[in-house]
Amino acid sequence: MEALREIDTWGARTAAAAVVTADAELGVHGPRDVELRWASVTKLLTGLAVLVAVEEGTVDLDEPAGPPGSTLRHLLAHASGLPTDAGPALMPPERRRIYSNAGIAVAASLVGDRAGMEFAEYLRAAVLEPLRLTGALHGSPAWGYRGPLDDALALGRELLAPTLVARETLDEAVSVQFPGLAGILPGFGRMEPNDWGLGFELRDAKAPHLTGNRNSAATFGHFGQSGSFLWVDPAAGIACFCLTDTLFGDWAKEAWPRLADAVLAEVTGASG
């Protein structure tokens, strides 16, 4: 895909991007075997592992977890009231969408405790090995995964046509949880509402956003402070992802939506 050549203008030492459908590669540009930090794109892997645990009966989305009144569902949807990082709850659940690495860590810890193993081991067995991913979790389940572009390709295909969980389970995970909550979308500002799924950030009508004007409202995914992102647009039937070694900043707020629009224009044959 010609659109992917835009990443060459970003000034990164290493950048790789790809677009796939559920069963085909539409384009790959850059090294596909260089291991890079995924940062918060890790949350997509962790969320998928939690969904596997839910289907296995290891945990229940609506069981108590985290601060008083919170459930596993609240933790995954950044609605538990926990702060971004470690510390006591800032408010009761369902008051505001507070993006919380701490909440994701608590959710992962619950799964590991119930499964009788470290969460990193559960993630490996439940997600990484079945999808043949070659990277690994190094540290927090909220931001610690490192892996190559090929891992992102496999994850994108899984999110388009799930094999690890039922279609209905993934559909619930990418639907709005606790609708109407306002909050800060990291890097992009306050959103009213700041809709979120179960570990998946939802585009809906958010603006500004990491995706483009051509993306459908159903688009979901995540981005990381490492300068990496993965989004899935079910309406277009594609997943697009990019891994870089350049930290997220103002450059990304301009470059990422431009890339998304170029990719979708090329895929659909649209102009303008």
PDB file of C-alpha atoms in Angstrom:
ATOM      1  CA  MET A   1       0.000   0.000   0.000  1.00  0.00           C
ATOM      2  CA  GLU A   2       1.371   3.361  -1.032  1.00  0.00           C
ATOM      3  CA  ALA A   3      -0.304   5.055   1.930  1.00  0.00           C
ATOM      4  CA  LEU A   4       1.978   3.249   4.366  1.00  0.00           C
ATOM      5  CA  ARG A   5       5.012   5.034   2.924  1.00  0.00           C
ATOM      6  CA  GLU A   6       3.923   8.074   4.921  1.00  0.00           C
ATOM      7  CA  ILE A   7       5.648   6.593   7.967  1.00  0.00           C
ATOM      8  CA  ASP A   8       8.990   7.345   6.281  1.00  0.00           C
ATOM      9  CA  THR A   9       8.315  11.049   6.882  1.00  0.00           C
ATOM     10  CA  TRP A  10       7.841  10.708  10.637  1.00  0.00           C
ATOM     11  CA  GLY A  11      11.536  10.966  11.505  1.00  0.00           C
ATOM     12  CA  ALA A  12      11.629   7.730  13.527  1.00  0.00           C
ATOM     13  CA  ARG A  13      14.753   5.599  13.508  1.00  0.00           C
ATOM     14  CA  THR A  14      12.521   2.545  13.208  1.00  0.00           C
ATOM     15  CA  ALA A  15       8.922   2.525  12.020  1.00  0.00           C
ATOM     16  CA  ALA A  16       6.840  -0.297  10.643  1.00  0.00           C
ATOM     17  CA  ALA A  17       3.193  -0.357   9.613  1.00  0.00           C
ATOM     18  CA  ALA A  18       0.729  -2.780   8.091  1.00  0.00           C
ATOM     19  CA  VAL A  19      -2.878  -3.186   7.044  1.00  0.00           C
ATOM     20  CA  VAL A  20      -4.683  -6.519   7.073  1.00  0.00           C
ATOM     21  CA  THR A  21      -8.092  -8.017   6.586  1.00  0.00           C
ATOM     22  CA  ALA A  22      -9.175 -11.086   8.531  1.00  0.00           C
ATOM     23  CA  ASP A  23      -7.420 -13.373   6.045  1.00  0.00           C
ATOM     24  CA  ALA A  24      -5.010 -11.279   3.966  1.00  0.00           C
ATOM     25  CA  GLU A  25      -2.203  -8.742   4.180  1.00  0.00           C
ATOM     26  CA  LEU A  26      -3.020  -5.627   2.189  1.00  0.00           C
ATOM     27  CA  GLY A  27       0.313  -3.985   2.815  1.00  0.00           C
ATOM     28  CA  VAL A  28       3.406  -3.991   5.020  1.00  0.00           C
ATOM     29  CA  HIS A  29       6.042  -1.281   5.140  1.00  0.00           C
ATOM     30  CA  GLY A  30       9.142  -1.334   7.320  1.00  0.00           C
ATOM     31  CA  PRO A  31      10.773  -4.128   9.311  1.00  0.00           C
ATOM     32  CA  ARG A  32       8.325  -6.751  10.475  1.00  0.00           C
ATOM     33  CA  ASP A  33      10.652  -8.668  12.794  1.00  0.00           C
ATOM     34  CA  VAL A  34      12.147  -5.867  14.955  1.00  0.00           C
ATOM     35  CA  GLU A  35      10.916  -6.026  18.545  1.00  0.00           C
ATOM     36  CA  LEU A  36       9.557  -2.677  19.768  1.00  0.00           C
ATOM     37  CA  ARG A  37       7.647  -1.436  22.794  1.00  0.00           C
ATOM     38  CA  TRP A  38       3.875  -1.567  22.462  1.00  0.00           C
ATOM     39  CA  ALA A  39       3.267   0.562  25.579  1.00  0.00           C
ATOM     40  CA  SER A  40      -0.501   0.834  26.164  1.00  0.00           C
ATOM     41  CA  VAL A  41      -1.354  -1.181  23.054  1.00  0.00           C
ATOM     42  CA  THR A  42      -0.511  -3.964  25.538  1.00  0.00           C
ATOM     43  CA  LYS A  43      -3.985  -3.389  27.000  1.00  0.00           C
ATOM     44  CA  LEU A  44      -5.527  -5.049  23.950  1.00  0.00           C
ATOM     45  CA  LEU A  45      -3.608  -8.256  24.683  1.00  0.00           C
ATOM     46  CA  THR A  46      -4.446  -8.084  28.379  1.00  0.00           C
ATOM     47  CA  GLY A  47      -8.101  -7.396  27.670  1.00  0.00           C
ATOM     48  CA  LEU A  48      -8.243 -10.361  25.304  1.00  0.00           C
ATOM     49  CA  ALA A  49      -6.653 -12.597  27.960  1.00  0.00           C
ATOM     50  CA  VAL A  50      -9.259 -11.478  30.502  1.00  0.00           C
ATOM     51  CA  LEU A  51     -12.018 -12.320  28.020  1.00  0.00           C
ATOM     52  CA  VAL A  52     -10.566 -15.806  27.644  1.00  0.00           C
ATOM     53  CA  ALA A  53     -10.614 -16.142  31.436  1.00  0.00           C
ATOM     54  CA  VAL A  54     -14.251 -15.013  31.496  1.00  0.00           C
ATOM     55  CA  GLU A  55     -15.264 -17.626  28.942  1.00  0.00           C
ATOM     56  CA  GLU A  56     -13.357 -20.282  30.876  1.00  0.00           C
ATOM     57  CA  GLY A  57     -15.253 -19.347  34.037  1.00  0.00           C
ATOM     58  CA  THR A  58     -12.054 -18.321  35.809  1.00  0.00           C
ATOM     59  CA  VAL A  59     -13.466 -14.856  36.518  1.00  0.00           C
ATOM     60  CA  ASP A  60     -16.751 -13.020  36.015  1.00  0.00           C
ATOM     61  CA  LEU A  61     -17.008  -9.541  34.588  1.00  0.00           C
ATOM     62  CA  ASP A  62     -19.487  -8.473  37.226  1.00  0.00           C
ATOM     63  CA  GLU A  63     -17.762  -9.862  40.301  1.00  0.00           C
ATOM     64  CA  PRO A  64     -16.316  -7.424  42.857  1.00  0.00           C
ATOM     65  CA  ALA A  65     -12.785  -6.311  42.036  1.00  0.00           C
ATOM     66  CA  GLY A  66     -10.777  -3.243  42.929  1.00  0.00           C
ATOM     67  CA  PRO A  67     -12.098  -0.495  45.232  1.00  0.00           C
ATOM     68  CA  PRO A  68     -15.477  -0.757  47.034  1.00  0.00           C
ATOM     69  CA  GLY A  69     -18.383  -0.967  44.604  1.00  0.00           C
ATOM     70  CA  SER A  70     -16.151  -1.768  41.651  1.00  0.00           C
ATOM     71  CA  THR A  71     -16.243  -4.890  39.484  1.00  0.00           C
ATOM     72  CA  LEU A  72     -13.896  -6.434  36.953  1.00  0.00           C
ATOM     73  CA  ARG A  73     -15.998  -4.743  34.267  1.00  0.00           C
ATOM     74  CA  HIS A  74     -15.373  -1.342  35.885  1.00  0.00           C
ATOM     75  CA  LEU A  75     -11.619  -1.983  35.978  1.00  0.00           C
ATOM     76  CA  LEU A  76     -11.395  -2.900  32.290  1.00  0.00           C
ATOM     77  CA  ALA A  77     -13.569   0.060  31.275  1.00  0.00           C
ATOM     78  CA  HIS A  78     -11.596   2.648  33.288  1.00  0.00           C
ATOM     79  CA  ALA A  79     -14.698   3.333  35.369  1.00  0.00           C
ATOM     80  CA  SER A  80     -13.591   2.025  38.797  1.00  0.00           C
ATOM     81  CA  GLY A  81     -12.524   5.393  40.172  1.00  0.00           C
ATOM     82  CA  LEU A  82      -8.880   4.323  40.505  1.00  0.00           C
ATOM     83  CA  PRO A  83      -6.218   6.861  39.461  1.00  0.00           C
ATOM     84  CA  THR A  84      -3.924   6.512  36.478  1.00  0.00           C
ATOM     85  CA  ASP A  85      -1.217   4.880  38.542  1.00  0.00           C
ATOM     86  CA  ALA A  86      -1.019   3.380  42.035  1.00  0.00           C
ATOM     87  CA  GLY A  87      -3.079   4.955  44.804  1.00  0.00           C
ATOM     88  CA  PRO A  88      -6.518   4.964  46.413  1.00  0.00           C
ATOM     89  CA  ALA A  89      -9.682   5.512  44.410  1.00  0.00           C
ATOM     90  CA  LEU A  90     -10.332   9.142  43.510  1.00  0.00           C
ATOM     91  CA  MET A  91     -14.097   8.687  43.483  1.00  0.00           C
ATOM     92  CA  PRO A  92     -16.764   5.942  43.505  1.00  0.00           C
ATOM     93  CA  PRO A  93     -17.230   3.815  40.381  1.00  0.00           C
ATOM     94  CA  GLU A  94     -19.153   5.115  37.355  1.00  0.00           C
ATOM     95  CA  ARG A  95     -18.647   8.802  38.127  1.00  0.00           C
ATOM     96  CA  ARG A  96     -16.015   9.557  35.505  1.00  0.00           C
ATOM     97  CA  ARG A  97     -13.826   7.783  32.963  1.00  0.00           C
ATOM     98  CA  ILE A  98     -10.407   7.895  34.633  1.00  0.00           C
ATOM     99  CA  TYR A  99      -7.810   6.194  32.454  1.00  0.00           C
ATOM    100  CA  SER A 100      -6.146   3.801  34.881  1.00  0.00           C
ATOM    101  CA  ASN A 101      -3.087   1.635  34.390  1.00  0.00           C
ATOM    102  CA  ALA A 102      -3.611   0.647  38.009  1.00  0.00           C
ATOM    103  CA  GLY A 103      -7.083  -0.684  37.247  1.00  0.00           C
ATOM    104  CA  ILE A 104      -5.800  -2.851  34.405  1.00  0.00           C
ATOM    105  CA  ALA A 105      -3.086  -4.210  36.705  1.00  0.00           C
ATOM    106  CA  VAL A 106      -5.694  -5.119  39.348  1.00  0.00           C
ATOM    107  CA  ALA A 107      -7.801  -6.893  36.716  1.00  0.00           C
ATOM    108  CA  ALA A 108      -4.800  -8.871  35.484  1.00  0.00           C
ATOM    109  CA  SER A 109      -3.793  -9.756  39.028  1.00  0.00           C
ATOM    110  CA  LEU A 110      -7.267 -11.161  39.698  1.00  0.00           C
ATOM    111  CA  VAL A 111      -7.030 -13.394  36.638  1.00  0.00           C
ATOM    112  CA  GLY A 112      -3.575 -14.617  37.647  1.00  0.00           C
ATOM    113  CA  ASP A 113      -4.648 -15.316  41.226  1.00  0.00           C
ATOM    114  CA  ARG A 114      -7.707 -17.273  40.109  1.00  0.00           C
ATOM    115  CA  ALA A 115      -5.701 -19.214  37.536  1.00  0.00           C
ATOM    116  CA  GLY A 116      -2.961 -19.998  40.053  1.00  0.00           C
ATOM    117  CA  MET A 117      -0.124 -18.450  38.035  1.00  0.00           C
ATOM    118  CA  GLU A 118       1.525 -15.146  37.239  1.00  0.00           C
ATOM    119  CA  PHE A 119      -0.539 -13.122  34.783  1.00  0.00           C
ATOM    120  CA  ALA A 120       2.361 -13.051  32.300  1.00  0.00           C
ATOM    121  CA  GLU A 121       2.224 -16.838  32.191  1.00  0.00           C
ATOM    122  CA  TYR A 122      -1.558 -16.806  31.768  1.00  0.00           C
ATOM    123  CA  LEU A 123      -1.238 -14.282  28.940  1.00  0.00           C
ATOM    124  CA  ARG A 124       1.339 -16.460  27.235  1.00  0.00           C
ATOM    125  CA  ALA A 125      -0.825 -19.583  27.454  1.00  0.00           C
ATOM    126  CA  ALA A 126      -4.164 -17.933  26.659  1.00  0.00           C
ATOM    127  CA  VAL A 127      -3.176 -15.482  23.924  1.00  0.00           C
ATOM    128  CA  LEU A 128       0.462 -15.362  22.862  1.00  0.00           C
ATOM    129  CA  GLU A 129       0.995 -19.047  22.099  1.00  0.00           C
ATOM    130  CA  PRO A 130      -2.362 -19.656  20.361  1.00  0.00           C
ATOM    131  CA  LEU A 131      -1.780 -16.629  18.115  1.00  0.00           C
ATOM    132  CA  ARG A 132       1.906 -17.558  17.652  1.00  0.00           C
ATOM    133  CA  LEU A 133       3.147 -14.231  18.934  1.00  0.00           C
ATOM    134  CA  THR A 134       6.881 -14.087  19.552  1.00  0.00           C
ATOM    135  CA  GLY A 135       7.068 -11.147  21.958  1.00  0.00           C
ATOM    136  CA  ALA A 136       6.594 -11.170  25.721  1.00  0.00           C
ATOM    137  CA  LEU A 137       5.266  -9.120  28.607  1.00  0.00           C
ATOM    138  CA  HIS A 138       8.006  -7.203  30.401  1.00  0.00           C
ATOM    139  CA  GLY A 139       6.469  -5.599  33.453  1.00  0.00           C
ATOM    140  CA  SER A 140       2.981  -4.133  33.688  1.00  0.00           C
ATOM    141  CA  PRO A 141       0.012  -5.788  31.922  1.00  0.00           C
ATOM    142  CA  ALA A 142      -1.077  -2.232  31.139  1.00  0.00           C
ATOM    143  CA  TRP A 143       1.986  -1.251  29.092  1.00  0.00           C
ATOM    144  CA  GLY A 144       4.778  -3.831  29.218  1.00  0.00           C
ATOM    145  CA  TYR A 145       4.529  -5.883  26.017  1.00  0.00           C
ATOM    146  CA  ARG A 146       7.369  -5.864  23.498  1.00  0.00           C
ATOM    147  CA  GLY A 147       7.052  -7.539  20.147  1.00  0.00           C
ATOM    148  CA  PRO A 148       7.472  -7.162  16.374  1.00  0.00           C
ATOM    149  CA  LEU A 149       5.050  -5.991  13.705  1.00  0.00           C
ATOM    150  CA  ASP A 150       4.170  -9.587  12.860  1.00  0.00           C
ATOM    151  CA  ASP A 151       2.677  -9.916  16.346  1.00  0.00           C
ATOM    152  CA  ALA A 152       0.461  -6.909  15.647  1.00  0.00           C
ATOM    153  CA  LEU A 153      -0.626  -8.445  12.340  1.00  0.00           C
ATOM    154  CA  ALA A 154      -1.757 -11.576  14.142  1.00  0.00           C
ATOM    155  CA  LEU A 155      -3.599  -9.576  16.798  1.00  0.00           C
ATOM    156  CA  GLY A 156      -5.338  -7.458  14.180  1.00  0.00           C
ATOM    157  CA  ARG A 157      -6.580 -10.515  12.326  1.00  0.00           C
ATOM    158  CA  GLU A 158      -7.815 -11.997  15.618  1.00  0.00           C
ATOM    159  CA  LEU A 159      -9.791  -8.859  16.414  1.00  0.00           C
ATOM    160  CA  LEU A 160     -11.408  -8.947  12.973  1.00  0.00           C
ATOM    161  CA  ALA A 161     -12.313 -12.648  13.147  1.00  0.00           C
ATOM    162  CA  PRO A 162     -11.927 -13.959  16.715  1.00  0.00           C
ATOM    163  CA  THR A 163     -10.815 -17.509  17.375  1.00  0.00           C
ATOM    164  CA  LEU A 164      -9.874 -17.274  21.055  1.00  0.00           C
ATOM    165  CA  VAL A 165     -13.290 -16.058  22.250  1.00  0.00           C
ATOM    166  CA  ALA A 166     -16.797 -16.107  20.831  1.00  0.00           C
ATOM    167  CA  ARG A 167     -17.824 -13.370  18.438  1.00  0.00           C
ATOM    168  CA  GLU A 168     -20.469 -12.299  20.937  1.00  0.00           C
ATOM    169  CA  THR A 169     -17.862 -11.913  23.675  1.00  0.00           C
ATOM    170  CA  LEU A 170     -15.663  -9.675  21.551  1.00  0.00           C
ATOM    171  CA  ASP A 171     -18.686  -7.683  20.396  1.00  0.00           C
ATOM    172  CA  GLU A 172     -19.522  -6.924  24.025  1.00  0.00           C
ATOM    173  CA  ALA A 173     -15.900  -5.959  24.704  1.00  0.00           C
ATOM    174  CA  VAL A 174     -15.945  -3.376  21.910  1.00  0.00           C
ATOM    175  CA  SER A 175     -19.310  -1.917  22.895  1.00  0.00           C
ATOM    176  CA  VAL A 176     -19.719   1.067  25.205  1.00  0.00           C
ATOM    177  CA  GLN A 177     -19.455   0.193  28.878  1.00  0.00           C
ATOM    178  CA  PHE A 178     -21.118   2.589  31.322  1.00  0.00           C
ATOM    179  CA  PRO A 179     -22.326   5.038  28.648  1.00  0.00           C
ATOM    180  CA  GLY A 180     -22.142   8.770  29.136  1.00  0.00           C
ATOM    181  CA  LEU A 181     -19.026   9.012  31.281  1.00  0.00           C
ATOM    182  CA  ALA A 182     -16.833  12.019  30.532  1.00  0.00           C
ATOM    183  CA  GLY A 183     -13.081  11.914  30.936  1.00  0.00           C
ATOM    184  CA  ILE A 184      -9.674  12.586  29.467  1.00  0.00           C
ATOM    185  CA  LEU A 185      -8.528  10.626  26.438  1.00  0.00           C
ATOM    186  CA  PRO A 186      -4.774  10.624  27.119  1.00  0.00           C
ATOM    187  CA  GLY A 187      -2.942  12.862  24.693  1.00  0.00           C
ATOM    188  CA  PHE A 188      -6.115  14.164  23.049  1.00  0.00           C
ATOM    189  CA  GLY A 189      -8.025  15.953  25.802  1.00  0.00           C
ATOM    190  CA  ARG A 190     -11.397  15.886  27.501  1.00  0.00           C
ATOM    191  CA  MET A 191     -14.152  13.930  25.797  1.00  0.00           C
ATOM    192  CA  GLU A 192     -17.859  14.065  26.609  1.00  0.00           C
ATOM    193  CA  PRO A 193     -18.524  11.212  26.509  1.00  0.00           C
ATOM    194  CA  ASN A 194     -15.211   9.356  26.681  1.00  0.00           C
ATOM    195  CA  ASP A 195     -16.599   5.997  25.594  1.00  0.00           C
ATOM    196  CA  TRP A 196     -14.634   2.838  26.293  1.00  0.00           C
ATOM    197  CA  GLY A 197     -15.136  -0.901  25.964  1.00  0.00           C
ATOM    198  CA  LEU A 198     -13.528  -3.688  27.993  1.00  0.00           C
ATOM    199  CA  GLY A 199      -9.915  -2.633  27.527  1.00  0.00           C
ATOM    200  CA  PHE A 200     -10.657  -1.292  24.037  1.00  0.00           C
ATOM    201  CA  GLU A 201     -10.782   2.435  23.305  1.00  0.00           C
ATOM    202  CA  LEU A 202     -13.764   3.299  21.094  1.00  0.00           C
ATOM    203  CA  ARG A 203     -13.732   5.990  18.440  1.00  0.00           C
ATOM    204  CA  ASP A 204     -17.450   6.825  18.363  1.00  0.00           C
ATOM    205  CA  ALA A 205     -17.667  10.586  17.661  1.00  0.00           C
ATOM    206  CA  LYS A 206     -14.451  11.571  19.456  1.00  0.00           C
ATOM    207  CA  ALA A 207     -12.517  14.488  18.028  1.00  0.00           C
ATOM    208  CA  PRO A 208      -9.622  14.940  17.934  1.00  0.00           C
ATOM    209  CA  HIS A 209      -8.661  11.274  17.712  1.00  0.00           C
ATOM    210  CA  LEU A 210      -5.852   9.019  16.566  1.00  0.00           C
ATOM    211  CA  THR A 211      -8.012   7.743  13.689  1.00  0.00           C
ATOM    212  CA  GLY A 212      -9.150   9.738  10.681  1.00  0.00           C
ATOM    213  CA  ASN A 213     -12.293  11.342   9.330  1.00  0.00           C
ATOM    214  CA  ARG A 214     -12.851   8.296   7.117  1.00  0.00           C
ATOM    215  CA  ASN A 215     -12.911   5.860  10.050  1.00  0.00           C
ATOM    216  CA  SER A 216     -16.321   4.583  11.055  1.00  0.00           C
ATOM    217  CA  ALA A 217     -17.716   5.262  14.526  1.00  0.00           C
ATOM    218  CA  ALA A 218     -17.362   1.523  15.198  1.00  0.00           C
ATOM    219  CA  THR A 219     -13.553   1.718  15.041  1.00  0.00           C
ATOM    220  CA  PHE A 220     -11.789   0.455  18.164  1.00  0.00           C
ATOM    221  CA  GLY A 221      -8.222  -0.088  19.324  1.00  0.00           C
ATOM    222  CA  HIS A 222      -5.538   1.652  21.368  1.00  0.00           C
ATOM    223  CA  PHE A 223      -2.374   3.673  21.117  1.00  0.00           C
ATOM    224  CA  GLY A 224       0.753   3.790  23.236  1.00  0.00           C
ATOM    225  CA  GLN A 225       3.136   6.462  24.438  1.00  0.00           C
ATOM    226  CA  SER A 226       5.867   4.529  22.622  1.00  0.00           C
ATOM    227  CA  GLY A 227       4.481   5.951  19.385  1.00  0.00           C
ATOM    228  CA  SER A 228       2.557   2.835  18.412  1.00  0.00           C
ATOM    229  CA  PHE A 229      -1.100   2.158  17.668  1.00  0.00           C
ATOM    230  CA  LEU A 230      -3.533  -0.480  16.492  1.00  0.00           C
ATOM    231  CA  TRP A 231      -7.027   0.255  15.250  1.00  0.00           C
ATOM    232  CA  VAL A 232      -9.690  -1.989  13.771  1.00  0.00           C
ATOM    233  CA  ASP A 233     -12.459  -0.600  11.572  1.00  0.00           C
ATOM    234  CA  PRO A 234     -15.160  -3.284  11.273  1.00  0.00           C
ATOM    235  CA  ALA A 235     -17.052  -1.287   8.642  1.00  0.00           C
ATOM    236  CA  ALA A 236     -14.036  -1.337   6.335  1.00  0.00           C
ATOM    237  CA  GLY A 237     -13.024  -4.842   7.412  1.00  0.00           C
ATOM    238  CA  ILE A 238      -9.413  -3.848   8.104  1.00  0.00           C
ATOM    239  CA  ALA A 239      -6.945  -3.447  10.939  1.00  0.00           C
ATOM    240  CA  CYS A 240      -4.101  -0.937  10.761  1.00  0.00           C
ATOM    241  CA  PHE A 241      -1.135  -0.805  13.081  1.00  0.00           C
ATOM    242  CA  CYS A 242       2.149   0.931  13.451  1.00  0.00           C
ATOM    243  CA  LEU A 243       5.136   0.405  15.715  1.00  0.00           C
ATOM    244  CA  THR A 244       7.791   3.084  16.136  1.00  0.00           C
ATOM    245  CA  ASP A 245      10.651   4.005  18.439  1.00  0.00           C
ATOM    246  CA  THR A 246       9.551   7.658  18.635  1.00  0.00           C
ATOM    247  CA  LEU A 247       7.487   8.762  21.621  1.00  0.00           C
ATOM    248  CA  PHE A 248       3.925   9.968  21.119  1.00  0.00           C
ATOM    249  CA  GLY A 249       3.620  13.739  20.748  1.00  0.00           C
ATOM    250  CA  ASP A 250       2.083  16.492  18.654  1.00  0.00           C
ATOM    251  CA  TRP A 251       3.566  14.892  15.548  1.00  0.00           C
ATOM    252  CA  ALA A 252       1.358  11.832  16.062  1.00  0.00           C
ATOM    253  CA  LYS A 253      -1.828  13.868  16.481  1.00  0.00           C
ATOM    254  CA  GLU A 254      -1.331  15.075  12.917  1.00  0.00           C
ATOM    255  CA  ALA A 255       0.374  12.068  11.334  1.00  0.00           C
ATOM    256  CA  TRP A 256      -1.856   9.267  12.598  1.00  0.00           C
ATOM    257  CA  PRO A 257      -5.233  10.615  11.378  1.00  0.00           C
ATOM    258  CA  ARG A 258      -3.635  11.553   8.042  1.00  0.00           C
ATOM    259  CA  LEU A 259      -2.318   8.012   7.671  1.00  0.00           C
ATOM    260  CA  ALA A 260      -5.696   6.525   8.606  1.00  0.00           C
ATOM    261  CA  ASP A 261      -7.502   8.587   5.985  1.00  0.00           C
ATOM    262  CA  ALA A 262      -4.917   7.697   3.338  1.00  0.00           C
ATOM    263  CA  VAL A 263      -5.184   3.990   4.165  1.00  0.00           C
ATOM    264  CA  LEU A 264      -8.979   3.974   4.034  1.00  0.00           C
ATOM    265  CA  ALA A 265      -9.024   5.989   0.818  1.00  0.00           C
ATOM    266  CA  GLU A 266      -6.688   3.489  -0.797  1.00  0.00           C
ATOM    267  CA  VAL A 267      -8.620   0.475   0.504  1.00  0.00           C
ATOM    268  CA  THR A 268     -11.996   1.779  -0.645  1.00  0.00           C
ATOM    269  CA  GLY A 269     -10.733   3.432  -3.825  1.00  0.00           C
ATOM    270  CA  ALA A 270     -12.188   6.722  -2.658  1.00  0.00           C
ATOM    271  CA  SER A 271     -10.826  10.108  -3.637  1.00  0.00           C
ATOM    272  CA  GLY A 272     -10.750  13.501  -2.006  1.00  0.00           C
TER     273      GLY A 272
END
